[in-house]
mmCIF file of C-alpha atoms in Angstrom:
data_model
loop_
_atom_site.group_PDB
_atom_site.id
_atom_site.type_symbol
_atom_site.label_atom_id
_atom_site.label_comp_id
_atom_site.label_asym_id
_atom_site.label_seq_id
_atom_site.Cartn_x
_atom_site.Cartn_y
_atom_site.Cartn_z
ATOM 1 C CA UNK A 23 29.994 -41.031 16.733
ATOM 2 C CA UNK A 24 31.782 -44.614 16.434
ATOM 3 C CA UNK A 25 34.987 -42.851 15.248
ATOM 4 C CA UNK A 26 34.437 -40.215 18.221
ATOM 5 C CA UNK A 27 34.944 -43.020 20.483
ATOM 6 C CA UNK A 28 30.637 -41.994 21.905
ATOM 7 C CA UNK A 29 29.518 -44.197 24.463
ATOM 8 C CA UNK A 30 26.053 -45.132 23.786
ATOM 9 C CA UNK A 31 25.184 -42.393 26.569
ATOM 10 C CA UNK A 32 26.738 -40.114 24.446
ATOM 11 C CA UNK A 33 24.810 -41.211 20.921
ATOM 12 C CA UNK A 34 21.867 -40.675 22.994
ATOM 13 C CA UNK A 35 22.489 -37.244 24.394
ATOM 14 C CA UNK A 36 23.980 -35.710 21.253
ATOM 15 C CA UNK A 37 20.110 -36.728 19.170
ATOM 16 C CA UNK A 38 18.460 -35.053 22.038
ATOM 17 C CA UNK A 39 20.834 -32.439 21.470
ATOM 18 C CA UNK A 40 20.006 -32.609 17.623
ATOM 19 C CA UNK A 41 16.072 -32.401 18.462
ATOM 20 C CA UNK A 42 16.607 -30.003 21.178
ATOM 21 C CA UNK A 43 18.394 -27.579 18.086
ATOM 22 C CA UNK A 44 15.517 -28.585 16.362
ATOM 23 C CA UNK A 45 12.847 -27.166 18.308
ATOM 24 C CA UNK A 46 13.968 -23.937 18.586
ATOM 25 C CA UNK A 47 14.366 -24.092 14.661
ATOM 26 C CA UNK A 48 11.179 -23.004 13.543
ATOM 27 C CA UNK A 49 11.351 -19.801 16.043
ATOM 28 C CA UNK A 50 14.988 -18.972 14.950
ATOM 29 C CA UNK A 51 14.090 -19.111 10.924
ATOM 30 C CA UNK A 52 11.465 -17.454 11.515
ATOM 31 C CA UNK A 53 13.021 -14.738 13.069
ATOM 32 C CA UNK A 54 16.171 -15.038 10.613
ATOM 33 C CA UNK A 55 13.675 -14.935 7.781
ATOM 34 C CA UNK A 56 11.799 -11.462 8.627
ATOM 35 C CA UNK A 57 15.242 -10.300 8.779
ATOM 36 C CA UNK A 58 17.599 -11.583 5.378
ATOM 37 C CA UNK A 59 14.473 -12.684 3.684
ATOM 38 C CA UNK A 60 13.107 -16.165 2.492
ATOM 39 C CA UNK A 61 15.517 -16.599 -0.248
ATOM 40 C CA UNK A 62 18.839 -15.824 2.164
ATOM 41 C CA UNK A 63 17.399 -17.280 4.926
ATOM 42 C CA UNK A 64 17.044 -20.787 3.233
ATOM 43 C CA UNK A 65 20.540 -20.407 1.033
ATOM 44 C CA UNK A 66 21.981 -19.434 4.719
ATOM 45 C CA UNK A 67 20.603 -22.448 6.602
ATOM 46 C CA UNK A 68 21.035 -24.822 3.616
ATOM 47 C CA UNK A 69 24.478 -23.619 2.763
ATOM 48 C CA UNK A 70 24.920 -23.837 7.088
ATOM 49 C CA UNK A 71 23.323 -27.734 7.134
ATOM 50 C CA UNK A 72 25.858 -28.655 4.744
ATOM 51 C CA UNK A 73 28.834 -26.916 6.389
ATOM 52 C CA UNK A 74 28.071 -28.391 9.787
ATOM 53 C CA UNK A 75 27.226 -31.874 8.452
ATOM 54 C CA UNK A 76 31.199 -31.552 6.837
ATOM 55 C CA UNK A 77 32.288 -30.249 10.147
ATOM 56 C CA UNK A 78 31.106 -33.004 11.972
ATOM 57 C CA UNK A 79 33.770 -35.810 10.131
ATOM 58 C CA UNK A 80 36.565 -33.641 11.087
ATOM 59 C CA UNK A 81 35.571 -31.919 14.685
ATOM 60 C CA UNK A 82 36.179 -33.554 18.340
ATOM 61 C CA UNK A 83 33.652 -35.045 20.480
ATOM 62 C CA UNK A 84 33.003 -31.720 22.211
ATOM 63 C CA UNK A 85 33.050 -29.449 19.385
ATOM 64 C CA UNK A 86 30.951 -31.651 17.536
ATOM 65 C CA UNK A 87 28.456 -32.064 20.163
ATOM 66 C CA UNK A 88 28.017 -28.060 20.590
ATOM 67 C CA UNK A 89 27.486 -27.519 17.100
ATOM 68 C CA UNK A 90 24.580 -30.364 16.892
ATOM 69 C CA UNK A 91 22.177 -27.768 18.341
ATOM 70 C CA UNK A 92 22.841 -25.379 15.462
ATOM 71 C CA UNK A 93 22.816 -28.120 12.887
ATOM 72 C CA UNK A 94 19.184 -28.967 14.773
ATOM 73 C CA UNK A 95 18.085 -25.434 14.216
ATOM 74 C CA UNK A 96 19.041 -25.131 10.455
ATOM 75 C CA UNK A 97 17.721 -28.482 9.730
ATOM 76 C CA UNK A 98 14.232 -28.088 11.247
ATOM 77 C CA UNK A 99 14.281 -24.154 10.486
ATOM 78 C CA UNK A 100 14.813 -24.620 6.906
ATOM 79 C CA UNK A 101 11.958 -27.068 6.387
ATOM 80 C CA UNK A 102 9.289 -24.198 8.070
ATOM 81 C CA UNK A 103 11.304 -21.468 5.242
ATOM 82 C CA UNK A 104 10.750 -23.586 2.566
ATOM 83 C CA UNK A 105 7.158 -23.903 3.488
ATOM 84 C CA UNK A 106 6.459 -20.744 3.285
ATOM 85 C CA UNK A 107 7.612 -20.529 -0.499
ATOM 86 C CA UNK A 108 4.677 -22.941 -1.971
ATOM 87 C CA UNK A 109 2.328 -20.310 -1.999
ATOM 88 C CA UNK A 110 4.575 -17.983 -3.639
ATOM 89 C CA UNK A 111 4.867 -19.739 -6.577
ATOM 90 C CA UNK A 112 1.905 -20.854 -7.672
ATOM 91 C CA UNK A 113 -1.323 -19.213 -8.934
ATOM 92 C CA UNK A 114 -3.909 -18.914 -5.422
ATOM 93 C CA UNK A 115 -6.360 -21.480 -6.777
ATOM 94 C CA UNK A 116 -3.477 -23.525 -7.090
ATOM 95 C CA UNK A 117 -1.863 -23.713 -3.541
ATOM 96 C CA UNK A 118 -3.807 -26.764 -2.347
ATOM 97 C CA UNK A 119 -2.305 -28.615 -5.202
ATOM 98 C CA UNK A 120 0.683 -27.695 -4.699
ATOM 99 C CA UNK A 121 1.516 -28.466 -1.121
ATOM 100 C CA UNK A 122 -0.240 -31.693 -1.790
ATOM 101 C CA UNK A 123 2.774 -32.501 -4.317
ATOM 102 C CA UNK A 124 4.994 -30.453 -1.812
ATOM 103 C CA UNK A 125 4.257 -32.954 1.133
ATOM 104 C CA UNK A 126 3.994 -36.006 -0.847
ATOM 105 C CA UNK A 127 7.542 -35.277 -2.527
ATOM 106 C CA UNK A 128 8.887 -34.378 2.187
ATOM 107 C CA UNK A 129 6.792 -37.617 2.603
ATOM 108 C CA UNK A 130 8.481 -39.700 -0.128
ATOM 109 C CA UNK A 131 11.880 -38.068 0.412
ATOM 110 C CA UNK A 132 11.963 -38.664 4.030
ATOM 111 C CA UNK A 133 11.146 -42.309 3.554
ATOM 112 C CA UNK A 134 13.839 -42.909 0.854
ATOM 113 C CA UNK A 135 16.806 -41.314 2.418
ATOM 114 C CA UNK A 136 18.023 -43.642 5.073
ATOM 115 C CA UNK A 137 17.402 -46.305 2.764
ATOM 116 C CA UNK A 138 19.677 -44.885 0.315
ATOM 117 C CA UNK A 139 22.380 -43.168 2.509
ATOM 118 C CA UNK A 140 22.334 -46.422 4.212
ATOM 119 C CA UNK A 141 23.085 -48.315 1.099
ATOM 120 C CA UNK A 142 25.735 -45.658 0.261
ATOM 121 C CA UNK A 143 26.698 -45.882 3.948
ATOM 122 C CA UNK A 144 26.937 -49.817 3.580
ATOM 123 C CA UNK A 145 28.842 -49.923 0.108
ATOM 124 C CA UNK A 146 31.160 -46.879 -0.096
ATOM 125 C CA UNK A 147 31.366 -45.984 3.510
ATOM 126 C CA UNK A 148 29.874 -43.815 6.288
ATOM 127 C CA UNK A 149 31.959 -40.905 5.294
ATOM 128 C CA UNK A 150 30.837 -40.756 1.871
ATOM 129 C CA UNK A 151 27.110 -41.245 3.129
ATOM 130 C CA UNK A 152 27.659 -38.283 5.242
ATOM 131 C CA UNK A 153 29.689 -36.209 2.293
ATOM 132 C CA UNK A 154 26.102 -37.122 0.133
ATOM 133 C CA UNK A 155 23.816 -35.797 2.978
ATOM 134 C CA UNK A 156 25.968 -32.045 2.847
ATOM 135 C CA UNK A 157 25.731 -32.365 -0.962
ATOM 136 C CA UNK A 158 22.016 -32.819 -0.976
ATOM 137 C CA UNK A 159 21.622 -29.867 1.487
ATOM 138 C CA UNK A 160 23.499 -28.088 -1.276
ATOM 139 C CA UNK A 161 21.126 -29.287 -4.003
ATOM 140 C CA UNK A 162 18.621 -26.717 -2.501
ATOM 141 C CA UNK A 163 20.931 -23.938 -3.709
ATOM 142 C CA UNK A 164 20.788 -23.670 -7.379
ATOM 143 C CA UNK A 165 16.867 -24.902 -7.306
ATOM 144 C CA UNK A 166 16.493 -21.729 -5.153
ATOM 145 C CA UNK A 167 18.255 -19.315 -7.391
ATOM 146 C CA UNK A 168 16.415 -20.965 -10.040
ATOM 147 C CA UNK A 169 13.006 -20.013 -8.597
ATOM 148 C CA UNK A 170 14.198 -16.786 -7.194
ATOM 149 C CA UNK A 171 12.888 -14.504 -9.828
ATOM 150 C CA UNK A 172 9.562 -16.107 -9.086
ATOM 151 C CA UNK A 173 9.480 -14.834 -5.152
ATOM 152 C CA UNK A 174 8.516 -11.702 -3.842
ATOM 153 C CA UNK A 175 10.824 -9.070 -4.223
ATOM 154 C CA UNK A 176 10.460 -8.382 -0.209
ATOM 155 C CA UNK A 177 11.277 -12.120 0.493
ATOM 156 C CA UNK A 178 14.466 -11.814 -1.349
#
């Protein structure tokens, strides 16, 4: 936003636009997923975090602020998807277990990040901090292909 030129106005309207995005993210994968499927619905939204985290060094203001709803939507959306997979890989008297580990890894994860993309953002630049954040979106990729064979056939 600081290369955009944002007021502080601005900064503020384009989160809410970012949350706004957000909130209609769990509806939207939801709907996306009983369509493609768990596995393409989270490559699709990952794949689409990444993209529009990219597009954002390169678009102008206005551009950029019309495709923070989508980017809202993919990045809240995805998180619901990827719920959904615990249970499908791991034995039923297992599942409690494993979304303990699942939320404790979201919890950890979530805590980490800004200190190290600030770090990154701080040393190397914001640009590369933001290039890191589409490249961990992207991480989500091969880990899902990994465990596809693992999911339901109808979720693929």
């Amino acid at each position: 936003m600081k290369t955009k030129v944002a007021s502080l106005t601005t900064v503020g309207f384009t989160l809410s636009l970012v949350f706004i995005g957000g909130a209609f993210g769990k509806a939207a994968c939801g709907w996306l997923g009983e369509r493609l499927g768990l596995l393409a619905t989270v490559l699709t939204t990952e794949v689409g975090t990444a993209v529009a985290i990219l597009s954002l060094l390169i678009l102008p203001l206005r551009p950029y602020m019309i495709l923070l709803p989508l980017l809202g939507i993919m990045l809240n959306g995805t998180s619901s998807v990827l719920y959904g997979t615990v249970p499908e890989l791991v034995a039923p008297h297992r599942i409690e277990r494993a979304f303990a580990i699942f939320y404790t890894g979201i919890l950890g994860s979530s805590a980490l990040a800004p200190v190290l993309y600030g770090r990154l953002g701080d040393s190397a630049g914001i640009i590369w901090a933001i290039v890191a954040a589409a490249i961990t979106a992207l991480a989500v990729v091969p880990l899902m292909l990994n465990l596809a064979p693992r999911l339901h056939a109808e979720d693929r």
